[in-house]
Coordinates of N, CA and C in Angstrom, one line a residue:
M1 N 21.0 29.9 -121.2 CA 19.8 30.5 -121.6 C 19.1 29.6 -122.6
R2 N 17.8 29.4 -122.4 CA 17.0 28.5 -123.3 C 16.3 29.4 -124.4
D3 N 16.2 28.8 -125.6 CA 15.6 29.5 -126.7 C 14.3 28.7 -127.2
H4 N 13.3 29.5 -127.5 CA 12.0 28.9 -128.0 C 11.5 29.8 -129.2
T5 N 10.8 29.3 -130.1 CA 10.1 30.0 -131.2 C 8.7 29.6 -131.2
V6 N 7.8 30.6 -131.4 CA 6.4 30.3 -131.4 C 5.8 31.2 -132.6
I7 N 4.9 30.6 -133.4 CA 4.2 31.3 -134.4 C 2.9 31.7 -133.9
V8 N 2.5 33.0 -134.0 CA 1.3 33.5 -133.4 C 0.5 34.2 -134.5
P9 N -0.9 34.2 -134.5 CA -1.7 34.9 -135.5 C -1.6 36.4 -135.2
A10 N -1.6 37.2 -136.3 CA -1.5 38.6 -136.2 C -2.6 39.2 -135.4
E11 N -3.8 38.7 -135.5 CA -4.9 39.3 -134.8 C -4.8 39.1 -133.2
R12 N -4.0 38.3 -132.8 CA -3.8 38.0 -131.3 C -2.4 38.5 -130.8
L13 N -1.6 39.1 -131.7 CA -0.3 39.5 -131.3 C -0.2 40.4 -130.1
V14 N -0.9 41.5 -130.0 CA -0.9 42.4 -128.9 C -1.3 41.7 -127.6
E15 N -2.4 40.9 -127.7 CA -2.9 40.2 -126.5 C -1.8 39.2 -126.0
I16 N -1.2 38.5 -126.9 CA -0.2 37.5 -126.5 C 1.0 38.2 -125.9
C17 N 1.5 39.3 -126.5 CA 2.6 40.0 -126.0 C 2.4 40.6 -124.7
T18 N 1.2 41.1 -124.4 CA 0.9 41.7 -123.1 C 0.9 40.6 -122.1
F19 N 0.3 39.4 -122.4 CA 0.4 38.3 -121.5 C 1.8 37.9 -121.1
L20 N 2.6 37.7 -122.2 CA 4.0 37.3 -122.0 C 4.8 38.3 -121.1
R21 N 4.5 39.6 -121.3 CA 5.2 40.6 -120.4 C 4.6 40.6 -119.0
D22 N 3.3 40.5 -118.8 CA 2.7 40.7 -117.5 C 2.7 39.5 -116.6
D23 N 2.7 38.3 -117.2 CA 2.6 37.0 -116.4 C 3.9 36.9 -115.6
P24 N 3.9 36.8 -114.3 CA 5.1 36.7 -113.5 C 5.9 35.4 -113.7
E25 N 5.2 34.4 -114.1 CA 5.8 33.1 -114.4 C 6.6 33.1 -115.7
L26 N 6.3 34.1 -116.5 CA 7.0 34.2 -117.8 C 7.9 35.4 -117.8
D27 N 7.4 36.6 -117.5 CA 8.2 37.8 -117.3 C 9.1 38.2 -118.5
F28 N 8.5 38.2 -119.7 CA 9.2 38.7 -120.9 C 9.1 40.2 -120.9
A29 N 9.9 40.8 -120.0 CA 9.9 42.3 -119.9 C 10.6 43.0 -120.9
M30 N 11.5 42.3 -121.7 CA 12.3 43.0 -122.7 C 12.1 42.6 -124.1
L31 N 11.8 43.6 -125.0 CA 11.8 43.3 -126.4 C 13.2 43.7 -126.9
A32 N 14.0 42.8 -127.4 CA 15.3 43.1 -127.8 C 15.4 43.5 -129.3
W33 N 14.6 43.0 -130.1 CA 14.6 43.3 -131.6 C 13.3 42.9 -132.3
V34 N 13.1 43.5 -133.4 CA 12.0 43.2 -134.3 C 12.7 43.2 -135.7
S35 N 12.3 42.2 -136.5 CA 12.9 42.1 -137.9 C 11.8 41.5 -138.8
G36 N 11.9 42.0 -140.1 CA 11.1 41.4 -141.1 C 11.9 40.3 -141.8
L37 N 11.1 39.4 -142.4 CA 11.7 38.3 -143.1 C 10.9 38.1 -144.4
D38 N 11.6 38.0 -145.5 CA 11.0 37.9 -146.8 C 11.3 36.4 -147.3
W39 N 10.2 35.6 -147.4 CA 10.4 34.2 -147.8 C 10.0 34.0 -149.3
L40 N 10.1 35.0 -150.1 CA 9.7 34.9 -151.5 C 10.3 33.6 -152.1
P41 N 9.6 32.7 -152.7 CA 8.3 32.7 -153.2 C 7.2 32.1 -152.3
R42 N 7.5 31.8 -151.1 CA 6.6 31.1 -150.2 C 5.4 32.0 -149.9
D43 N 4.3 31.3 -149.6 CA 3.0 32.0 -149.3 C 2.6 31.5 -147.9
P44 N 2.4 32.3 -146.9 CA 2.6 33.8 -146.9 C 4.1 34.2 -147.1
R45 N 4.2 35.3 -147.8 CA 5.6 35.7 -148.1 C 6.4 36.2 -147.0
F46 N 5.8 37.0 -146.1 CA 6.5 37.8 -145.1 C 6.3 37.2 -143.7
E47 N 7.3 37.4 -142.8 CA 7.1 37.2 -141.4 C 7.7 38.4 -140.7
V48 N 7.1 38.7 -139.5 CA 7.7 39.7 -138.6 C 8.1 38.9 -137.4
A49 N 9.4 39.0 -137.0 CA 9.9 38.2 -135.8 C 10.2 39.2 -134.7
Y50 N 9.9 38.8 -133.5 CA 10.1 39.6 -132.3 C 11.0 38.8 -131.3
G51 N 12.1 39.4 -130.9 CA 13.0 38.7 -130.0 C 12.7 39.2 -128.6
L52 N 12.2 38.3 -127.7 CA 11.8 38.7 -126.3 C 12.8 38.0 -125.4
L53 N 13.1 38.7 -124.2 CA 13.9 38.1 -123.2 C 13.2 38.2 -121.9
S54 N 13.4 37.1 -121.1 CA 13.0 37.0 -119.7 C 14.3 36.8 -119.0
L55 N 14.8 37.9 -118.5 CA 16.1 37.8 -117.7 C 15.9 37.1 -116.4
T56 N 14.7 37.2 -115.8 CA 14.4 36.5 -114.6 C 14.5 35.0 -114.7
H57 N 14.0 34.5 -115.8 CA 14.0 33.0 -116.0 C 15.0 32.6 -117.0
R58 N 15.8 33.5 -117.5 CA 16.9 33.1 -118.5 C 16.4 32.4 -119.7
V59 N 15.4 33.0 -120.3 CA 14.7 32.4 -121.5 C 14.7 33.5 -122.6
R60 N 15.0 33.0 -123.8 CA 14.8 33.9 -125.0 C 13.6 33.3 -125.8
L61 N 12.7 34.1 -126.3 CA 11.6 33.7 -127.1 C 11.5 34.5 -128.3
T62 N 11.3 33.8 -129.5 CA 11.1 34.5 -130.7 C 9.7 34.2 -131.1
L63 N 8.9 35.3 -131.3 CA 7.5 35.2 -131.8 C 7.6 35.6 -133.3
K64 N 6.9 34.8 -134.1 CA 6.8 35.0 -135.5 C 5.4 35.2 -135.9
V65 N 5.1 36.2 -136.7 CA 3.8 36.4 -137.3 C 4.0 36.3 -138.8
R66 N 3.2 35.4 -139.4 CA 3.2 35.3 -140.9 C 2.2 36.2 -141.5
I67 N 2.6 36.9 -142.5 CA 1.7 37.9 -143.1 C 1.7 37.8 -144.7
P68 N 0.6 38.0 -145.3 CA 0.6 37.8 -146.8 C 1.2 39.0 -147.5
E69 N 1.6 38.8 -148.7 CA 2.2 39.8 -149.6 C 1.1 40.9 -149.9
E70 N -0.1 40.5 -150.1 CA -1.2 41.4 -150.5 C -1.5 42.4 -149.4
Q71 N -1.3 42.1 -148.1 CA -1.6 43.0 -147.0 C -0.5 42.8 -146.0
P72 N 0.7 43.4 -146.2 CA 1.8 43.3 -145.3 C 1.7 44.2 -144.1
R73 N 0.9 43.8 -143.1 CA 0.7 44.6 -142.0 C 0.4 43.7 -140.7
V74 N 0.8 44.2 -139.6 CA 0.6 43.6 -138.3 C 0.3 44.7 -137.3
P75 N -0.3 44.4 -136.2 CA -0.5 45.4 -135.1 C 0.8 45.8 -134.5
S76 N 0.9 47.1 -134.1 CA 2.1 47.6 -133.5 C 2.1 47.1 -132.0
V77 N 3.3 46.8 -131.5 CA 3.4 46.4 -130.1 C 4.1 47.5 -129.3
T78 N 4.0 48.8 -129.8 CA 4.6 49.9 -129.0 C 3.9 50.2 -127.7
G79 N 2.6 49.8 -127.6 CA 1.9 49.9 -126.4 C 2.3 48.9 -125.3
V80 N 2.9 47.8 -125.8 CA 3.4 46.8 -124.8 C 4.8 47.1 -124.5
W81 N 5.7 47.3 -125.5 CA 7.1 47.6 -125.2 C 7.4 48.9 -126.0
P82 N 7.6 50.0 -125.4 CA 7.9 51.3 -126.1 C 9.1 51.2 -127.0
T83 N 10.1 50.3 -126.7 CA 11.2 50.1 -127.5 C 10.9 49.6 -128.9
A84 N 9.7 49.1 -129.1 CA 9.3 48.6 -130.4 C 9.2 49.8 -131.4
N85 N 9.1 51.0 -130.9 CA 8.9 52.2 -131.8 C 10.0 52.2 -133.0
W86 N 11.2 52.2 -132.6 CA 12.3 52.3 -133.7 C 12.4 51.0 -134.4
H87 N 12.3 49.9 -133.7 CA 12.4 48.6 -134.4 C 11.3 48.4 -135.5
E88 N 10.1 48.8 -135.2 CA 9.0 48.7 -136.2 C 9.3 49.7 -137.3
R89 N 9.7 50.9 -137.0 CA 10.0 51.9 -138.1 C 11.1 51.4 -139.0
E90 N 12.1 50.7 -138.4 CA 13.2 50.2 -139.3 C 12.7 49.1 -140.2
T91 N 11.8 48.2 -139.6 CA 11.3 47.1 -140.4 C 10.4 47.7 -141.5
Y92 N 9.6 48.7 -141.2 CA 8.8 49.4 -142.2 C 9.7 49.9 -143.3
D93 N 10.7 50.6 -142.9 CA 11.7 51.3 -143.8 C 12.3 50.3 -144.8
F94 N 12.6 49.1 -144.4 CA 13.3 48.2 -145.3 C 12.5 47.2 -145.9
F95 N 11.3 46.8 -145.3 CA 10.5 45.8 -145.9 C 9.1 46.3 -146.3
G96 N 8.7 47.5 -145.9 CA 7.4 48.0 -146.3 C 6.3 47.3 -145.5
I97 N 6.6 46.7 -144.4 CA 5.5 46.1 -143.5 C 4.9 47.2 -142.6
E98 N 3.6 47.3 -142.7 CA 2.9 48.4 -141.9 C 2.6 47.9 -140.5
F99 N 2.8 48.7 -139.5 CA 2.5 48.4 -138.2 C 1.3 49.2 -137.7
I100 N 0.1 48.6 -137.7 CA -1.1 49.3 -137.5 C -1.1 49.8 -136.0
G101 N -1.4 51.1 -135.9 CA -1.5 51.7 -134.6 C -0.1 52.3 -134.1
H102 N 0.9 52.3 -134.9 CA 2.2 52.8 -134.6 C 2.0 54.4 -134.5
P103 N 2.6 55.0 -133.5 CA 2.5 56.4 -133.3 C 3.2 57.3 -134.3
D104 N 4.2 56.8 -135.0 CA 4.9 57.6 -136.0 C 5.6 56.7 -137.0
L105 N 4.8 56.1 -137.9 CA 5.3 55.1 -138.8 C 5.9 55.8 -140.0
T106 N 7.1 56.4 -139.9 CA 7.8 57.1 -141.0 C 9.1 56.4 -141.2
R107 N 9.8 56.7 -142.3 CA 11.1 56.2 -142.5 C 12.0 56.7 -141.4
I108 N 13.0 55.8 -141.0 CA 13.9 56.2 -140.0 C 15.3 56.2 -140.4
L109 N 15.7 55.4 -141.4 CA 17.1 55.4 -141.9 C 17.2 55.9 -143.3
L110 N 16.3 55.6 -144.2 CA 16.3 56.0 -145.6 C 15.7 57.4 -145.7
P111 N 16.1 58.1 -146.8 CA 15.4 59.4 -147.0 C 13.9 59.2 -147.2
E112 N 13.1 60.2 -146.8 CA 11.7 60.2 -147.0 C 11.2 59.9 -148.4
D113 N 12.0 60.4 -149.4 CA 11.6 60.3 -150.8 C 12.2 59.0 -151.4
W114 N 12.7 58.1 -150.6 CA 13.2 56.8 -151.2 C 12.1 56.0 -151.7
T115 N 12.3 55.4 -152.9 CA 11.3 54.5 -153.5 C 11.6 53.1 -153.3
G116 N 10.6 52.3 -152.8 CA 10.7 50.9 -152.6 C 11.2 50.5 -151.2
W117 N 11.4 49.2 -151.1 CA 11.8 48.5 -149.9 C 13.0 47.7 -150.1
P118 N 14.2 48.1 -149.8 CA 15.4 47.5 -150.2 C 15.8 46.1 -149.7
L119 N 15.1 45.7 -148.6 CA 15.4 44.3 -148.1 C 14.4 43.3 -148.6
R120 N 13.5 43.7 -149.5 CA 12.6 42.7 -150.1 C 13.4 41.9 -151.2
K121 N 13.2 40.7 -151.3 CA 13.9 39.9 -152.3 C 13.7 40.2 -153.7
D122 N 12.6 40.9 -154.0 CA 12.4 41.4 -155.4 C 12.8 42.8 -155.6
S123 N 13.5 43.4 -154.7 CA 14.0 44.7 -154.8 C 15.1 44.7 -155.9
P124 N 15.2 45.8 -156.8 CA 16.2 45.8 -157.9 C 17.6 45.7 -157.3
L125 N 18.4 44.9 -158.0 CA 19.8 44.7 -157.5 C 20.8 45.6 -158.2
G126 N 20.4 46.4 -159.1 CA 21.4 47.3 -159.8 C 22.0 48.3 -158.8
Y127 N 23.3 48.5 -158.9 CA 24.0 49.4 -158.0 C 24.0 50.9 -158.6
E128 N 23.6 51.8 -157.7 CA 23.6 53.2 -158.1 C 24.0 53.9 -156.8
E129 N 25.2 54.6 -157.0 CA 25.7 55.4 -155.8 C 24.7 56.6 -155.6
V130 N 24.4 56.7 -154.3 CA 23.5 57.8 -153.9 C 24.3 58.8 -153.1
A131 N 24.2 60.1 -153.5 CA 24.9 61.1 -152.7 C 23.9 61.6 -151.7
F132 N 24.2 61.4 -150.4 CA 23.4 61.9 -149.3 C 24.0 63.3 -148.9
T133 N 23.1 64.3 -149.0 CA 23.5 65.6 -148.8 C 22.7 66.3 -147.7
H134 N 22.0 65.6 -146.9 CA 21.1 66.2 -146.0 C 21.7 67.2 -145.0
N135 N 23.0 66.9 -144.7 CA 23.6 67.8 -143.7 C 24.6 68.8 -144.4
T136 N 24.7 68.8 -145.7 CA 25.6 69.7 -146.4 C 24.8 70.3 -147.6
P137 N 24.0 71.3 -147.4 CA 23.2 71.8 -148.5 C 24.0 72.3 -149.7
G138 N 23.6 71.9 -150.9 CA 24.3 72.4 -152.1 C 25.4 71.5 -152.5
R139 N 25.8 70.6 -151.7 CA 26.9 69.7 -152.1 C 26.3 68.4 -152.6
T140 N 26.7 68.0 -153.8 CA 26.1 66.7 -154.4 C 27.2 65.7 -154.6
A141 N 28.5 66.1 -154.5 CA 29.6 65.1 -154.7 C 30.6 65.3 -153.6
P142 N 31.4 64.3 -153.3 CA 32.4 64.5 -152.2 C 33.4 65.6 -152.6
D143 N 33.9 66.2 -151.6 CA 34.9 67.3 -151.8 C 36.2 66.6 -152.4
P144 N 36.7 67.1 -153.5 CA 37.9 66.4 -154.1 C 39.1 66.6 -153.2
A145 N 39.1 67.6 -152.3 CA 40.2 67.8 -151.4 C 40.3 66.6 -150.3
L146 N 39.2 66.0 -150.1 CA 39.2 64.9 -149.2 C 39.9 63.6 -149.8
K147 N 40.8 63.1 -149.1 CA 41.5 61.9 -149.6 C 41.0 60.6 -148.9
K148 N 41.0 59.6 -149.7 CA 40.6 58.3 -149.1 C 41.8 57.8 -148.4
L149 N 41.6 57.2 -147.2 CA 42.7 56.6 -146.4 C 43.1 55.3 -147.0
A150 N 44.4 55.1 -147.1 CA 44.8 53.8 -147.6 C 44.9 52.8 -146.4
P151 N 44.5 51.6 -146.5 CA 44.6 50.7 -145.4 C 46.1 50.5 -145.0
K152 N 46.3 50.4 -143.7 CA 47.6 50.2 -143.1 C 47.9 48.7 -143.1
K153 N 49.1 48.3 -143.5 CA 49.4 46.9 -143.5 C 49.8 46.5 -142.0
V154 N 49.2 45.5 -141.6 CA 49.4 45.0 -140.2 C 49.8 43.6 -140.3
T155 N 50.9 43.2 -139.5 CA 51.4 41.9 -139.5 C 51.0 41.3 -138.1
Y156 N 50.4 40.1 -138.1 CA 50.1 39.5 -136.8 C 51.0 38.3 -136.6
R157 N 51.3 38.0 -135.4 CA 52.2 36.9 -135.1 C 51.5 36.1 -133.9
A158 N 51.7 34.8 -133.9 CA 51.2 34.0 -132.8 C 52.0 34.3 -131.6
H159 N 51.4 34.2 -130.4 CA 52.1 34.4 -129.1 C 52.7 33.1 -128.7

């Protein structure tokens, strides 16, 4: 499988993605992943990377869009690949990058009342244990009757 990386302007992202998907000589029918990248202190600070696959031609393509810290937003590609829906929501959840035109740009993994963007390089590093109680109303701490499992010692030997 061959790998390529291309940097594209945000304003042409949807047009380029549609072309890559629809052109039979390219046939990038699959969006495998979307991820944010924080290059602090570089300017522009952020990138959104899209992992595309052409199984027909055995080619992987990474598209990168560079975006400024002042306006961390790119167009949504959910109209090109519906699988972008959750990928874009996850990137929004952790980096705060807005996907313009996304049908439901809400947090997907963190609680709705979470403050900040934990994968940004300037996110606070202090450790604070958070009690998640969404599925157990009224419980704010682990049940003391629950025991932690001790790791089992395993010995490996060469064959």
